[in-house]
Amino acid sequence: MRVIALSTLKSFCDRDASKDAREPLLAWYRHAIRADWAAPADVKGDFCTASVLRDGRVVFNIAGNRFRLVVWINYPYRVIYVRFIGTHAQYDRIDAQTV
């Protein structure tokens, strides 16, 4: 898989309040670039706590659910687009389907 916006993940980790998300996010990234997800079931097979939404959106729990990562996956092209990364409280204030 190809992850678009690694810079977004890195800039999020550089903030003081989210430094403890760095290693879990990089672990997710390393796993995602080696994955070959052809369907939402493949994502659930790798990350059983991931929430699969409609239209290719997936929400991942990062660092023991302290952070949330929302991505849009283009399965035919094997591309993951980072749409949102934030704390659980910040995630509660957005609509994961439209962000």
Short mmCIF file of N, CA, C and O in Angstrom, two decimals:
data_model
loop_
_atom_site.label_atom_id
_atom_site.label_comp_id
_atom_site.label_asym_id
_atom_site.label_seq_id
_atom_site.Cartn_x
_atom_site.Cartn_y
_atom_site.Cartn_z
N MET A 1 0.85 -1.17 0.00
CA MET A 1 0.00 0.00 0.00
C MET A 1 0.90 1.23 0.00
O MET A 1 2.01 1.21 0.52
N ARG A 2 0.37 2.28 -0.56
CA ARG A 2 1.08 3.57 -0.55
C ARG A 2 0.30 4.52 0.35
O ARG A 2 -0.90 4.67 0.21
N VAL A 3 1.00 5.14 1.29
CA VAL A 3 0.36 6.06 2.22
C VAL A 3 0.65 7.49 1.79
O VAL A 3 1.81 7.89 1.69
N ILE A 4 -0.40 8.23 1.54
CA ILE A 4 -0.28 9.63 1.16
C ILE A 4 -0.39 10.48 2.42
O ILE A 4 -1.33 10.31 3.19
N ALA A 5 0.57 11.35 2.59
CA ALA A 5 0.61 12.31 3.68
C ALA A 5 1.32 11.78 4.92
O ALA A 5 0.88 11.98 6.04
N LEU A 6 2.45 11.11 4.71
CA LEU A 6 3.31 10.75 5.83
C LEU A 6 3.74 12.01 6.57
O LEU A 6 3.88 12.01 7.79
N SER A 7 3.90 13.10 5.85
CA SER A 7 4.29 14.37 6.48
C SER A 7 3.25 14.83 7.49
O SER A 7 3.59 15.43 8.52
N THR A 8 1.98 14.54 7.25
CA THR A 8 0.92 14.88 8.20
C THR A 8 1.11 14.10 9.50
O THR A 8 0.98 14.66 10.59
N LEU A 9 1.44 12.83 9.39
CA LEU A 9 1.67 12.01 10.58
C LEU A 9 2.89 12.51 11.35
O LEU A 9 2.86 12.62 12.57
N LYS A 10 3.96 12.83 10.62
CA LYS A 10 5.18 13.31 11.28
C LYS A 10 4.97 14.65 11.96
O LYS A 10 5.43 14.85 13.09
N SER A 11 4.26 15.55 11.32
CA SER A 11 4.03 16.86 11.94
C SER A 11 3.14 16.73 13.17
O SER A 11 3.31 17.45 14.15
N PHE A 12 2.20 15.79 13.15
CA PHE A 12 1.37 15.56 14.33
C PHE A 12 2.23 15.05 15.48
O PHE A 12 2.07 15.48 16.63
N CYS A 13 3.15 14.16 15.19
CA CYS A 13 4.00 13.58 16.24
C CYS A 13 4.99 14.59 16.80
O CYS A 13 5.47 14.42 17.92
N ASP A 14 5.30 15.63 16.06
CA ASP A 14 6.26 16.62 16.52
C ASP A 14 5.67 17.59 17.55
O ASP A 14 6.41 18.30 18.21
N ARG A 15 4.37 17.60 17.69
CA ARG A 15 3.74 18.45 18.69
C ARG A 15 4.02 17.88 20.08
O ARG A 15 4.04 16.67 20.28
N ASP A 16 4.19 18.75 21.05
CA ASP A 16 4.49 18.31 22.41
C ASP A 16 3.41 17.41 23.00
O ASP A 16 3.70 16.44 23.68
N ALA A 17 2.16 17.74 22.74
CA ALA A 17 1.06 16.98 23.33
C ALA A 17 0.89 15.59 22.74
O ALA A 17 0.21 14.75 23.31
N SER A 18 1.51 15.33 21.60
CA SER A 18 1.30 14.04 20.95
C SER A 18 2.60 13.29 20.67
O SER A 18 2.64 12.43 19.81
N LYS A 19 3.64 13.59 21.42
CA LYS A 19 4.92 12.90 21.21
C LYS A 19 4.83 11.41 21.48
O LYS A 19 5.53 10.63 20.85
N ASP A 20 3.95 11.00 22.40
CA ASP A 20 3.83 9.57 22.69
C ASP A 20 3.06 8.82 21.61
O ASP A 20 2.94 7.60 21.68
N ALA A 21 2.58 9.50 20.60
CA ALA A 21 1.92 8.83 19.47
C ALA A 21 2.93 8.45 18.39
O ALA A 21 2.60 7.68 17.49
N ARG A 22 4.15 8.96 18.48
CA ARG A 22 5.14 8.77 17.41
C ARG A 22 5.40 7.29 17.11
O ARG A 22 5.26 6.86 15.97
N GLU A 23 5.79 6.52 18.09
CA GLU A 23 6.13 5.11 17.84
C GLU A 23 4.92 4.30 17.38
O GLU A 23 5.04 3.54 16.42
N PRO A 24 3.76 4.41 18.04
CA PRO A 24 2.60 3.67 17.53
C PRO A 24 2.19 4.06 16.11
O PRO A 24 1.82 3.21 15.31
N LEU A 25 2.29 5.35 15.78
CA LEU A 25 1.94 5.78 14.42
C LEU A 25 2.94 5.26 13.40
O LEU A 25 2.55 4.82 12.31
N LEU A 26 4.21 5.30 13.75
CA LEU A 26 5.22 4.77 12.82
C LEU A 26 5.08 3.26 12.67
O LEU A 26 5.29 2.72 11.57
N ALA A 27 4.69 2.57 13.73
CA ALA A 27 4.44 1.13 13.63
C ALA A 27 3.25 0.87 12.70
O ALA A 27 3.30 -0.05 11.87
N TRP A 28 2.19 1.68 12.84
CA TRP A 28 1.04 1.54 11.93
C TRP A 28 1.49 1.79 10.49
O TRP A 28 1.12 1.04 9.59
N TYR A 29 2.28 2.84 10.27
CA TYR A 29 2.75 3.19 8.93
C TYR A 29 3.57 2.04 8.34
O TYR A 29 3.35 1.65 7.19
N ARG A 30 4.51 1.51 9.11
CA ARG A 30 5.35 0.41 8.60
C ARG A 30 4.50 -0.80 8.24
O ARG A 30 4.76 -1.47 7.24
N HIS A 31 3.47 -1.08 9.04
CA HIS A 31 2.58 -2.20 8.73
C HIS A 31 1.77 -1.91 7.47
O HIS A 31 1.61 -2.78 6.61
N ALA A 32 1.25 -0.69 7.37
CA ALA A 32 0.38 -0.33 6.25
C ALA A 32 1.12 -0.37 4.91
O ALA A 32 0.55 -0.81 3.92
N ILE A 33 2.36 0.08 4.87
CA ILE A 33 3.07 0.09 3.58
C ILE A 33 3.42 -1.32 3.11
O ILE A 33 3.61 -1.55 1.92
N ARG A 34 3.46 -2.29 4.03
CA ARG A 34 3.73 -3.67 3.65
C ARG A 34 2.44 -4.45 3.36
O ARG A 34 2.49 -5.56 2.85
N ALA A 35 1.31 -3.87 3.72
CA ALA A 35 0.02 -4.56 3.57
C ALA A 35 -0.43 -4.58 2.10
O ALA A 35 0.07 -3.80 1.28
N ASP A 36 -1.36 -5.46 1.82
CA ASP A 36 -1.99 -5.53 0.51
C ASP A 36 -3.49 -5.68 0.72
O ASP A 36 -4.04 -6.77 0.61
N TRP A 37 -4.11 -4.58 1.10
CA TRP A 37 -5.53 -4.60 1.42
C TRP A 37 -6.36 -4.41 0.16
O TRP A 37 -6.35 -3.35 -0.46
N ALA A 38 -7.07 -5.44 -0.23
CA ALA A 38 -7.92 -5.38 -1.42
C ALA A 38 -9.38 -5.11 -1.06
O ALA A 38 -10.18 -4.81 -1.94
N ALA A 39 -9.70 -5.21 0.23
CA ALA A 39 -11.09 -5.02 0.68
C ALA A 39 -11.08 -4.67 2.17
O ALA A 39 -10.09 -4.93 2.86
N PRO A 40 -12.18 -4.12 2.67
CA PRO A 40 -12.25 -3.79 4.10
C PRO A 40 -11.99 -4.99 5.01
O PRO A 40 -11.43 -4.85 6.10
N ALA A 41 -12.37 -6.17 4.58
CA ALA A 41 -12.14 -7.37 5.39
C ALA A 41 -10.65 -7.62 5.62
O ALA A 41 -10.25 -8.13 6.67
N ASP A 42 -9.83 -7.24 4.66
CA ASP A 42 -8.38 -7.38 4.81
C ASP A 42 -7.85 -6.47 5.91
O ASP A 42 -6.96 -6.84 6.67
N VAL A 43 -8.40 -5.26 5.98
CA VAL A 43 -8.00 -4.31 7.02
C VAL A 43 -8.40 -4.87 8.38
O VAL A 43 -7.60 -4.87 9.33
N LYS A 44 -9.63 -5.36 8.49
CA LYS A 44 -10.11 -5.93 9.76
C LYS A 44 -9.30 -7.15 10.15
O LYS A 44 -9.10 -7.42 11.33
N GLY A 45 -8.79 -7.89 9.17
CA GLY A 45 -7.95 -9.04 9.46
C GLY A 45 -6.63 -8.64 10.10
O GLY A 45 -6.10 -9.35 10.96
N ASP A 46 -6.11 -7.50 9.70
CA ASP A 46 -4.84 -7.00 10.25
C ASP A 46 -5.05 -6.20 11.53
O ASP A 46 -4.23 -6.24 12.44
N PHE A 47 -6.11 -5.40 11.58
CA PHE A 47 -6.40 -4.53 12.72
C PHE A 47 -7.84 -4.78 13.16
O PHE A 47 -8.76 -4.12 12.68
N CYS A 48 -8.02 -5.71 14.07
CA CYS A 48 -9.39 -6.07 14.47
C CYS A 48 -10.12 -4.94 15.18
O CYS A 48 -11.34 -4.92 15.21
N THR A 49 -9.38 -3.95 15.72
CA THR A 49 -10.05 -2.83 16.39
C THR A 49 -10.38 -1.69 15.45
O THR A 49 -10.97 -0.70 15.87
N ALA A 50 -9.98 -1.80 14.18
CA ALA A 50 -10.28 -0.75 13.21
C ALA A 50 -11.78 -0.70 12.95
O ALA A 50 -12.46 -1.74 12.95
N SER A 51 -12.29 0.50 12.77
CA SER A 51 -13.70 0.68 12.44
C SER A 51 -13.82 0.99 10.95
O SER A 51 -13.30 2.01 10.50
N VAL A 52 -14.47 0.13 10.22
CA VAL A 52 -14.65 0.32 8.79
C VAL A 52 -15.95 1.08 8.58
O VAL A 52 -17.02 0.64 8.99
N LEU A 53 -15.83 2.25 7.96
CA LEU A 53 -17.00 3.08 7.64
C LEU A 53 -17.34 2.87 6.18
O LEU A 53 -16.67 2.13 5.46
N ARG A 54 -18.34 3.57 5.70
CA ARG A 54 -18.71 3.42 4.29
C ARG A 54 -17.77 4.23 3.40
O ARG A 54 -17.05 5.10 3.87
N ASP A 55 -17.79 3.92 2.12
CA ASP A 55 -17.02 4.63 1.10
C ASP A 55 -15.51 4.59 1.32
O ASP A 55 -14.79 5.53 1.01
N GLY A 56 -15.00 3.51 1.88
CA GLY A 56 -13.56 3.34 2.01
C GLY A 56 -12.92 4.00 3.21
O GLY A 56 -11.70 3.97 3.35
N ARG A 57 -13.70 4.58 4.09
CA ARG A 57 -13.13 5.21 5.29
C ARG A 57 -12.88 4.16 6.36
O ARG A 57 -13.66 3.24 6.55
N VAL A 58 -11.75 4.33 7.06
CA VAL A 58 -11.39 3.43 8.16
C VAL A 58 -10.84 4.27 9.29
O VAL A 58 -10.07 5.21 9.06
N VAL A 59 -11.22 3.93 10.52
CA VAL A 59 -10.72 4.61 11.71
C VAL A 59 -9.86 3.62 12.49
O VAL A 59 -10.32 2.52 12.82
N PHE A 60 -8.63 4.02 12.76
CA PHE A 60 -7.69 3.20 13.53
C PHE A 60 -7.49 3.79 14.92
O PHE A 60 -7.38 5.01 15.06
N ASN A 61 -7.42 2.92 15.91
CA ASN A 61 -7.08 3.33 17.27
C ASN A 61 -5.56 3.28 17.39
O ASN A 61 -4.94 2.27 17.08
N ILE A 62 -4.97 4.37 17.85
CA ILE A 62 -3.52 4.48 17.96
C ILE A 62 -3.16 4.69 19.42
O ILE A 62 -3.81 5.47 20.11
N ALA A 63 -2.11 4.03 19.86
CA ALA A 63 -1.58 4.18 21.23
C ALA A 63 -2.64 3.86 22.27
O ALA A 63 -2.93 4.68 23.15
N GLY A 64 -3.23 2.70 22.17
CA GLY A 64 -4.22 2.28 23.15
C GLY A 64 -5.47 3.13 23.15
O GLY A 64 -6.05 3.39 24.19
N ASN A 65 -5.88 3.59 21.99
CA ASN A 65 -7.09 4.38 21.78
C ASN A 65 -6.97 5.81 22.31
O ASN A 65 -7.96 6.51 22.45
N ARG A 66 -5.75 6.28 22.59
CA ARG A 66 -5.56 7.68 22.99
C ARG A 66 -5.67 8.60 21.78
O ARG A 66 -5.99 9.78 21.92
N PHE A 67 -5.36 8.07 20.61
CA PHE A 67 -5.40 8.85 19.37
C PHE A 67 -6.22 8.09 18.34
O PHE A 67 -6.32 6.87 18.39
N ARG A 68 -6.76 8.84 17.39
CA ARG A 68 -7.53 8.24 16.31
C ARG A 68 -6.96 8.70 14.98
O ARG A 68 -6.62 9.87 14.80
N LEU A 69 -6.88 7.75 14.05
CA LEU A 69 -6.40 8.01 12.71
C LEU A 69 -7.52 7.65 11.74
O LEU A 69 -8.00 6.51 11.74
N VAL A 70 -7.95 8.62 10.94
CA VAL A 70 -8.99 8.39 9.94
C VAL A 70 -8.32 8.42 8.57
O VAL A 70 -7.61 9.38 8.24
N VAL A 71 -8.55 7.37 7.80
CA VAL A 71 -7.98 7.31 6.45
C VAL A 71 -9.08 6.97 5.45
O VAL A 71 -10.14 6.46 5.83
N TRP A 72 -8.80 7.27 4.21
CA TRP A 72 -9.65 6.83 3.11
C TRP A 72 -8.78 5.92 2.26
O TRP A 72 -7.66 6.28 1.88
N ILE A 73 -9.27 4.73 2.00
CA ILE A 73 -8.48 3.74 1.26
C ILE A 73 -9.09 3.53 -0.12
O ILE A 73 -10.28 3.24 -0.26
N ASN A 74 -8.26 3.69 -1.13
CA ASN A 74 -8.62 3.38 -2.50
C ASN A 74 -8.11 1.96 -2.75
O ASN A 74 -6.93 1.77 -3.07
N TYR A 75 -8.96 0.98 -2.54
CA TYR A 75 -8.55 -0.42 -2.60
C TYR A 75 -8.02 -0.84 -3.97
O TYR A 75 -6.99 -1.52 -4.04
N PRO A 76 -8.67 -0.48 -5.08
CA PRO A 76 -8.15 -0.92 -6.39
C PRO A 76 -6.72 -0.41 -6.68
O PRO A 76 -5.92 -1.12 -7.28
N TYR A 77 -6.41 0.80 -6.23
CA TYR A 77 -5.09 1.37 -6.49
C TYR A 77 -4.12 1.18 -5.34
O TYR A 77 -2.96 1.59 -5.43
N ARG A 78 -4.60 0.59 -4.24
CA ARG A 78 -3.77 0.32 -3.05
C ARG A 78 -3.15 1.59 -2.50
O ARG A 78 -1.95 1.67 -2.23
N VAL A 79 -3.98 2.62 -2.31
CA VAL A 79 -3.52 3.91 -1.79
C VAL A 79 -4.31 4.25 -0.53
O VAL A 79 -5.54 4.10 -0.50
N ILE A 80 -3.60 4.72 0.48
CA ILE A 80 -4.22 5.15 1.74
C ILE A 80 -4.00 6.65 1.86
O ILE A 80 -2.86 7.12 1.83
N TYR A 81 -5.08 7.39 2.01
CA TYR A 81 -5.02 8.84 2.18
C TYR A 81 -5.33 9.18 3.64
O TYR A 81 -6.40 8.85 4.14
N VAL A 82 -4.39 9.82 4.32
CA VAL A 82 -4.62 10.25 5.70
C VAL A 82 -5.56 11.44 5.68
O VAL A 82 -5.30 12.45 5.03
N ARG A 83 -6.68 11.31 6.39
CA ARG A 83 -7.69 12.38 6.42
C ARG A 83 -7.68 13.13 7.75
O ARG A 83 -8.01 14.29 7.81
N PHE A 84 -7.34 12.43 8.86
CA PHE A 84 -7.38 13.06 10.18
C PHE A 84 -6.51 12.26 11.13
O PHE A 84 -6.50 11.04 11.09
N ILE A 85 -5.79 12.97 11.99
CA ILE A 85 -5.11 12.35 13.12
C ILE A 85 -5.27 13.30 14.29
O ILE A 85 -5.08 14.51 14.16
N GLY A 86 -5.70 12.76 15.42
CA GLY A 86 -5.92 13.60 16.59
C GLY A 86 -6.21 12.77 17.82
O GLY A 86 -6.27 11.54 17.77
N THR A 87 -6.41 13.45 18.92
CA THR A 87 -6.75 12.77 20.16
C THR A 87 -8.17 12.23 20.06
O THR A 87 -8.93 12.60 19.15
N HIS A 88 -8.49 11.38 20.99
CA HIS A 88 -9.85 10.82 21.01
C HIS A 88 -10.88 11.93 21.18
O HIS A 88 -11.94 11.93 20.54
N ALA A 89 -10.57 12.93 22.01
CA ALA A 89 -11.50 14.06 22.22
C ALA A 89 -11.67 14.88 20.95
O ALA A 89 -12.79 15.30 20.62
N GLN A 90 -10.60 15.10 20.21
CA GLN A 90 -10.69 15.83 18.94
C GLN A 90 -11.50 15.03 17.93
O GLN A 90 -12.28 15.59 17.16
N TYR A 91 -11.32 13.73 17.92
CA TYR A 91 -12.06 12.86 17.01
C TYR A 91 -13.56 12.95 17.28
O TYR A 91 -14.37 12.93 16.35
N ASP A 92 -13.93 13.04 18.55
CA ASP A 92 -15.35 13.12 18.90
C ASP A 92 -16.02 14.37 18.34
O ASP A 92 -17.25 14.40 18.20
N ARG A 93 -15.24 15.40 18.02
CA ARG A 93 -15.80 16.65 17.52
C ARG A 93 -15.89 16.72 15.99
O ARG A 93 -16.36 17.70 15.44
N ILE A 94 -15.44 15.68 15.29
CA ILE A 94 -15.48 15.70 13.83
C ILE A 94 -16.47 14.65 13.33
O ILE A 94 -16.91 13.78 14.08
N ASP A 95 -16.76 14.72 12.05
CA ASP A 95 -17.53 13.68 11.37
C ASP A 95 -16.55 12.89 10.52
O ASP A 95 -16.07 13.38 9.49
N ALA A 96 -16.21 11.69 10.97
CA ALA A 96 -15.18 10.88 10.29
C ALA A 96 -15.56 10.56 8.85
O ALA A 96 -14.69 10.31 8.03
N GLN A 97 -16.83 10.60 8.54
CA GLN A 97 -17.26 10.27 7.19
C GLN A 97 -17.02 11.42 6.21
O GLN A 97 -16.90 11.18 5.01
N THR A 98 -16.90 12.64 6.70
CA THR A 98 -16.75 13.78 5.79
C THR A 98 -15.42 14.49 5.91
O THR A 98 -15.13 15.35 5.09
N VAL A 99 -14.63 14.18 6.89
CA VAL A 99 -13.35 14.87 7.07
C VAL A 99 -12.35 14.48 6.00
O VAL A 99 -12.42 13.45 5.41
#
